[in-house]
Amino acid sequence: MSELGSSRLTPKQQLFIDNYLIHFNATKAATQAGYSEKTAYSIGSELLKKPDISAHIESRLKESRMNSDQVMKLMSDIAQSSMNDYFKVVERERLRSIRRPLSLLIERKKIEIKRAYMYLDRKGYSDQEYDDFVSKNILPLEDDILRAEIDLELDPLATFDDSEVETYETIELDLVKLAKDKEGGKIKSFEWKEFGPKVEMYAVDGMLDKLARVNGMYSDTLIVDDKNKIDPNELSDEAIRELMRATKRGE
């Protein structure tokens, strides 16, 4: 919290400052603070000129101001970022249908019957319980085998529908990385919509200019020498990058 406190600011003015420090748009900040949209432009401009408000903004900026190394790191991250950074390849499993020889089905049924009789021998059923179990669980298997054997005699190449587990690769959105980068300022916005997440990346050119201004790496006018001055608004993205490199080198 700023040492200036907020006792001399109205709730609207404090809200204006909070929003202005997010996007540095006075008109938008005034609207978000609850001022009329019709007068937001003029009110935003007036608020920035108020000594108390400008002092609070300057104090807040000083508290959060990054050093040149931090600025360069963030700018580099933003300049090199893309949505591909948030997609990851993962392995998943699914069942797929496959045709197999009918003889394999017969072998499987025979193993099931053998397993059932082994169970009966160890269970210790009474005669009635034994007969009931055979009638319910084993006889249907024997009928299946008989039908399959008949089908196989009629068609030695007969098959049946089976399934198997296969592994496949798919692309997923790394929501954890998205959330962390949003918190770290690398992503402009990240929210859930009706059909899934909506991600908005920063415009690289705009971020270069904003970071340079907020961190005081150039003033409203750059003095190149005694005779030449440059308006930062006329600088190209590459010129801004070169300015940042020069600042980092201490030139």
mmCIF file of N, CA and C in Angstrom, residues 186-250:
data_model
loop_
_atom_site.group_PDB
_atom_site.id
_atom_site.type_symbol
_atom_site.label_atom_id
_atom_site.label_comp_id
_atom_site.label_asym_id
_atom_site.label_seq_id
_atom_site.Cartn_x
_atom_site.Cartn_y
_atom_site.Cartn_z
ATOM 1 N N LYS A 186 2.013 -12.223 -18.284
ATOM 2 C CA LYS A 186 2.437 -12.576 -19.638
ATOM 3 C C LYS A 186 1.254 -12.659 -20.593
ATOM 4 N N ILE A 187 0.062 -12.897 -20.046
ATOM 5 C CA ILE A 187 -1.159 -13.030 -20.842
ATOM 6 C C ILE A 187 -2.117 -11.906 -20.457
ATOM 7 N N LYS A 188 -2.764 -11.324 -21.448
ATOM 8 C CA LYS A 188 -3.659 -10.196 -21.206
ATOM 9 C C LYS A 188 -4.930 -10.623 -20.497
ATOM 10 N N SER A 189 -5.569 -11.671 -20.968
ATOM 11 C CA SER A 189 -6.800 -12.128 -20.316
ATOM 12 C C SER A 189 -6.991 -13.620 -20.554
ATOM 13 N N PHE A 190 -7.668 -14.237 -19.600
ATOM 14 C CA PHE A 190 -7.942 -15.675 -19.654
ATOM 15 C C PHE A 190 -9.243 -15.902 -18.904
ATOM 16 N N GLU A 191 -10.284 -16.308 -19.622
ATOM 17 C CA GLU A 191 -11.584 -16.506 -18.993
ATOM 18 C C GLU A 191 -12.335 -17.634 -19.678
ATOM 19 N N TRP A 192 -13.309 -18.171 -18.947
ATOM 20 C CA TRP A 192 -14.116 -19.267 -19.483
ATOM 21 C C TRP A 192 -15.362 -18.720 -20.164
ATOM 22 N N LYS A 193 -15.601 -19.210 -21.370
ATOM 23 C CA LYS A 193 -16.795 -18.848 -22.123
ATOM 24 C C LYS A 193 -17.677 -20.086 -22.294
ATOM 25 N N GLU A 194 -18.764 -19.903 -23.007
ATOM 26 C CA GLU A 194 -19.736 -20.988 -23.178
ATOM 27 C C GLU A 194 -19.111 -22.227 -23.814
ATOM 28 N N PHE A 195 -18.207 -22.020 -24.775
ATOM 29 C CA PHE A 195 -17.635 -23.151 -25.501
ATOM 30 C C PHE A 195 -16.186 -23.436 -25.108
ATOM 31 N N GLY A 196 -15.755 -22.921 -23.963
ATOM 32 C CA GLY A 196 -14.405 -23.215 -23.505
ATOM 33 C C GLY A 196 -13.635 -21.961 -23.142
ATOM 34 N N PRO A 197 -12.321 -22.112 -22.903
ATOM 35 C CA PRO A 197 -11.513 -20.969 -22.475
ATOM 36 C C PRO A 197 -11.259 -19.976 -23.601
ATOM 37 N N LYS A 198 -11.229 -18.694 -23.251
ATOM 38 C CA LYS A 198 -10.880 -17.638 -24.194
ATOM 39 C C LYS A 198 -9.592 -16.990 -23.699
ATOM 40 N N VAL A 199 -8.583 -16.989 -24.560
ATOM 41 C CA VAL A 199 -7.275 -16.456 -24.193
ATOM 42 C C VAL A 199 -6.937 -15.293 -25.113
ATOM 43 N N GLU A 200 -6.505 -14.186 -24.525
ATOM 44 C CA GLU A 200 -6.081 -13.030 -25.310
ATOM 45 C C GLU A 200 -4.633 -12.717 -24.973
ATOM 46 N N MET A 201 -3.784 -12.746 -26.000
ATOM 47 C CA MET A 201 -2.371 -12.443 -25.815
ATOM 48 C C MET A 201 -2.141 -10.941 -25.966
ATOM 49 N N TYR A 202 -1.066 -10.459 -25.397
ATOM 50 C CA TYR A 202 -0.698 -9.060 -25.570
ATOM 51 C C TYR A 202 -0.166 -8.818 -26.980
ATOM 52 N N ALA A 203 -0.474 -7.635 -27.513
ATOM 53 C CA ALA A 203 0.149 -7.204 -28.768
ATOM 54 C C ALA A 203 1.585 -6.824 -28.439
ATOM 55 N N VAL A 204 2.522 -7.435 -29.130
ATOM 56 C CA VAL A 204 3.932 -7.250 -28.784
ATOM 57 C C VAL A 204 4.355 -5.794 -28.910
ATOM 58 N N ASP A 205 3.942 -5.126 -29.994
ATOM 59 C CA ASP A 205 4.381 -3.746 -30.186
ATOM 60 C C ASP A 205 3.841 -2.831 -29.096
ATOM 61 N N GLY A 206 2.568 -3.019 -28.730
ATOM 62 C CA GLY A 206 1.979 -2.199 -27.688
ATOM 63 C C GLY A 206 2.634 -2.440 -26.332
ATOM 64 N N MET A 207 2.973 -3.700 -26.048
ATOM 65 C CA MET A 207 3.600 -4.009 -24.774
ATOM 66 C C MET A 207 4.998 -3.422 -24.685
ATOM 67 N N LEU A 208 5.730 -3.454 -25.780
ATOM 68 C CA LEU A 208 7.069 -2.850 -25.787
ATOM 69 C C LEU A 208 6.994 -1.375 -25.408
ATOM 70 N N ASP A 209 6.072 -0.679 -26.045
ATOM 71 C CA ASP A 209 5.941 0.747 -25.789
ATOM 72 C C ASP A 209 5.468 1.012 -24.361
ATOM 73 N N LYS A 210 4.486 0.251 -23.906
ATOM 74 C CA LYS A 210 3.932 0.473 -22.564
ATOM 75 C C LYS A 210 4.978 0.223 -21.481
ATOM 76 N N LEU A 211 5.709 -0.879 -21.595
ATOM 77 C CA LEU A 211 6.710 -1.186 -20.592
ATOM 78 C C LEU A 211 7.823 -0.137 -20.567
ATOM 79 N N ALA A 212 8.199 0.328 -21.748
ATOM 80 C CA ALA A 212 9.245 1.338 -21.811
ATOM 81 C C ALA A 212 8.799 2.621 -21.121
ATOM 82 N N ARG A 213 7.531 3.012 -21.345
ATOM 83 C CA ARG A 213 7.024 4.246 -20.740
ATOM 84 C C ARG A 213 6.849 4.101 -19.231
ATOM 85 N N VAL A 214 6.198 3.033 -18.805
ATOM 86 C CA VAL A 214 5.901 2.860 -17.387
ATOM 87 C C VAL A 214 7.175 2.773 -16.560
ATOM 88 N N ASN A 215 8.206 2.161 -17.117
ATOM 89 C CA ASN A 215 9.447 1.991 -16.377
ATOM 90 C C ASN A 215 10.453 3.106 -16.626
ATOM 91 N N GLY A 216 9.994 4.209 -17.231
ATOM 92 C CA GLY A 216 10.819 5.397 -17.365
ATOM 93 C C GLY A 216 12.026 5.245 -18.253
ATOM 94 N N MET A 217 11.943 4.368 -19.250
ATOM 95 C CA MET A 217 13.098 4.166 -20.121
ATOM 96 C C MET A 217 13.171 5.181 -21.243
ATOM 97 N N TYR A 218 12.101 5.930 -21.439
ATOM 98 C CA TYR A 218 12.227 7.147 -22.223
ATOM 99 C C TYR A 218 11.135 8.115 -21.778
ATOM 100 N N SER A 219 11.419 9.390 -21.909
ATOM 101 C CA SER A 219 10.453 10.401 -21.512
ATOM 102 C C SER A 219 9.602 10.758 -22.714
ATOM 103 N N ASP A 220 8.773 11.785 -22.571
ATOM 104 C CA ASP A 220 7.914 12.173 -23.682
ATOM 105 C C ASP A 220 8.716 12.605 -24.895
ATOM 106 N N THR A 221 9.953 13.054 -24.675
ATOM 107 C CA THR A 221 10.829 13.419 -25.788
ATOM 108 C C THR A 221 12.220 12.872 -25.523
ATOM 109 N N LEU A 222 12.752 12.133 -26.473
ATOM 110 C CA LEU A 222 14.098 11.598 -26.344
ATOM 111 C C LEU A 222 15.087 12.583 -26.940
ATOM 112 N N ILE A 223 16.076 13.005 -26.164
ATOM 113 C CA ILE A 223 17.097 13.904 -26.675
ATOM 114 C C ILE A 223 18.264 13.072 -27.186
ATOM 115 N N VAL A 224 18.439 13.062 -28.506
ATOM 116 C CA VAL A 224 19.516 12.302 -29.114
ATOM 117 C C VAL A 224 20.811 13.080 -29.026
ATOM 118 N N ASP A 225 20.762 14.371 -29.334
ATOM 119 C CA ASP A 225 21.898 15.270 -29.142
ATOM 120 C C ASP A 225 21.321 16.668 -28.942
ATOM 121 N N ASP A 226 22.153 17.670 -28.980
ATOM 122 C CA ASP A 226 21.682 19.026 -28.701
ATOM 123 C C ASP A 226 20.713 19.555 -29.748
ATOM 124 N N LYS A 227 20.763 18.987 -30.942
ATOM 125 C CA LYS A 227 19.955 19.531 -32.034
ATOM 126 C C LYS A 227 18.774 18.641 -32.415
ATOM 127 N N ASN A 228 18.849 17.383 -32.025
ATOM 128 C CA ASN A 228 17.825 16.439 -32.487
ATOM 129 C C ASN A 228 16.994 15.906 -31.325
ATOM 130 N N LYS A 229 15.703 15.816 -31.545
ATOM 131 C CA LYS A 229 14.786 15.227 -30.583
ATOM 132 C C LYS A 229 13.895 14.233 -31.307
ATOM 133 N N ILE A 230 13.456 13.206 -30.585
ATOM 134 C CA ILE A 230 12.621 12.155 -31.183
ATOM 135 C C ILE A 230 11.368 11.978 -30.358
ATOM 136 N N ASP A 231 10.243 11.959 -31.025
ATOM 137 C CA ASP A 231 8.963 11.672 -30.359
ATOM 138 C C ASP A 231 8.841 10.160 -30.218
ATOM 139 N N PRO A 232 8.711 9.632 -28.993
ATOM 140 C CA PRO A 232 8.597 8.184 -28.806
ATOM 141 C C PRO A 232 7.455 7.562 -29.602
ATOM 142 N N ASN A 233 6.394 8.336 -29.875
ATOM 143 C CA ASN A 233 5.271 7.789 -30.632
ATOM 144 C C ASN A 233 5.656 7.460 -32.061
ATOM 145 N N GLU A 234 6.759 8.035 -32.525
ATOM 146 C CA GLU A 234 7.189 7.781 -33.894
ATOM 147 C C GLU A 234 8.211 6.659 -33.992
ATOM 148 N N LEU A 235 8.593 6.090 -32.836
ATOM 149 C CA LEU A 235 9.581 5.020 -32.849
ATOM 150 C C LEU A 235 8.970 3.723 -33.364
ATOM 151 N N SER A 236 9.732 2.996 -34.154
ATOM 152 C CA SER A 236 9.298 1.678 -34.614
ATOM 153 C C SER A 236 9.530 0.667 -33.501
ATOM 154 N N ASP A 237 8.948 -0.535 -33.667
ATOM 155 C CA ASP A 237 9.145 -1.586 -32.666
ATOM 156 C C ASP A 237 10.622 -1.922 -32.525
ATOM 157 N N GLU A 238 11.320 -1.996 -33.643
ATOM 158 C CA GLU A 238 12.735 -2.337 -33.595
ATOM 159 C C GLU A 238 13.537 -1.242 -32.891
ATOM 160 N N ALA A 239 13.143 0.015 -33.111
ATOM 161 C CA ALA A 239 13.829 1.115 -32.441
ATOM 162 C C ALA A 239 13.628 1.042 -30.930
ATOM 163 N N ILE A 240 12.423 0.663 -30.522
ATOM 164 C CA ILE A 240 12.151 0.511 -29.088
ATOM 165 C C ILE A 240 12.990 -0.617 -28.511
ATOM 166 N N ARG A 241 13.079 -1.716 -29.245
ATOM 167 C CA ARG A 241 13.895 -2.841 -28.777
ATOM 168 C C ARG A 241 15.360 -2.423 -28.626
ATOM 169 N N GLU A 242 15.854 -1.662 -29.599
ATOM 170 C CA GLU A 242 17.240 -1.204 -29.538
ATOM 171 C C GLU A 242 17.442 -0.269 -28.344
ATOM 172 N N LEU A 243 16.442 0.564 -28.071
ATOM 173 C CA LEU A 243 16.507 1.444 -26.911
ATOM 174 C C LEU A 243 16.602 0.635 -25.631
ATOM 175 N N MET A 244 15.797 -0.445 -25.562
ATOM 176 C CA MET A 244 15.833 -1.301 -24.388
ATOM 177 C C MET A 244 17.200 -1.962 -24.235
ATOM 178 N N ARG A 245 17.774 -2.414 -25.350
ATOM 179 C CA ARG A 245 19.086 -3.049 -25.290
ATOM 180 C C ARG A 245 20.146 -2.049 -24.823
ATOM 181 N N ALA A 246 20.041 -0.812 -25.326
ATOM 182 C CA ALA A 246 20.990 0.209 -24.916
ATOM 183 C C ALA A 246 20.845 0.528 -23.429
ATOM 184 N N THR A 247 19.599 0.588 -22.957
ATOM 185 C CA THR A 247 19.354 0.854 -21.540
ATOM 186 C C THR A 247 19.961 -0.232 -20.663
ATOM 187 N N LYS A 248 19.797 -1.478 -21.087
ATOM 188 C CA LYS A 248 20.331 -2.605 -20.339
ATOM 189 C C LYS A 248 21.859 -2.581 -20.294
ATOM 190 N N ARG A 249 22.477 -2.121 -21.390
ATOM 191 C CA ARG A 249 23.942 -2.054 -21.441
ATOM 192 C C ARG A 249 24.476 -0.820 -20.713
ATOM 193 N N GLY A 250 23.553 0.087 -20.341
ATOM 194 C CA GLY A 250 23.960 1.291 -19.662
ATOM 195 C C GLY A 250 24.489 2.344 -20.591
#
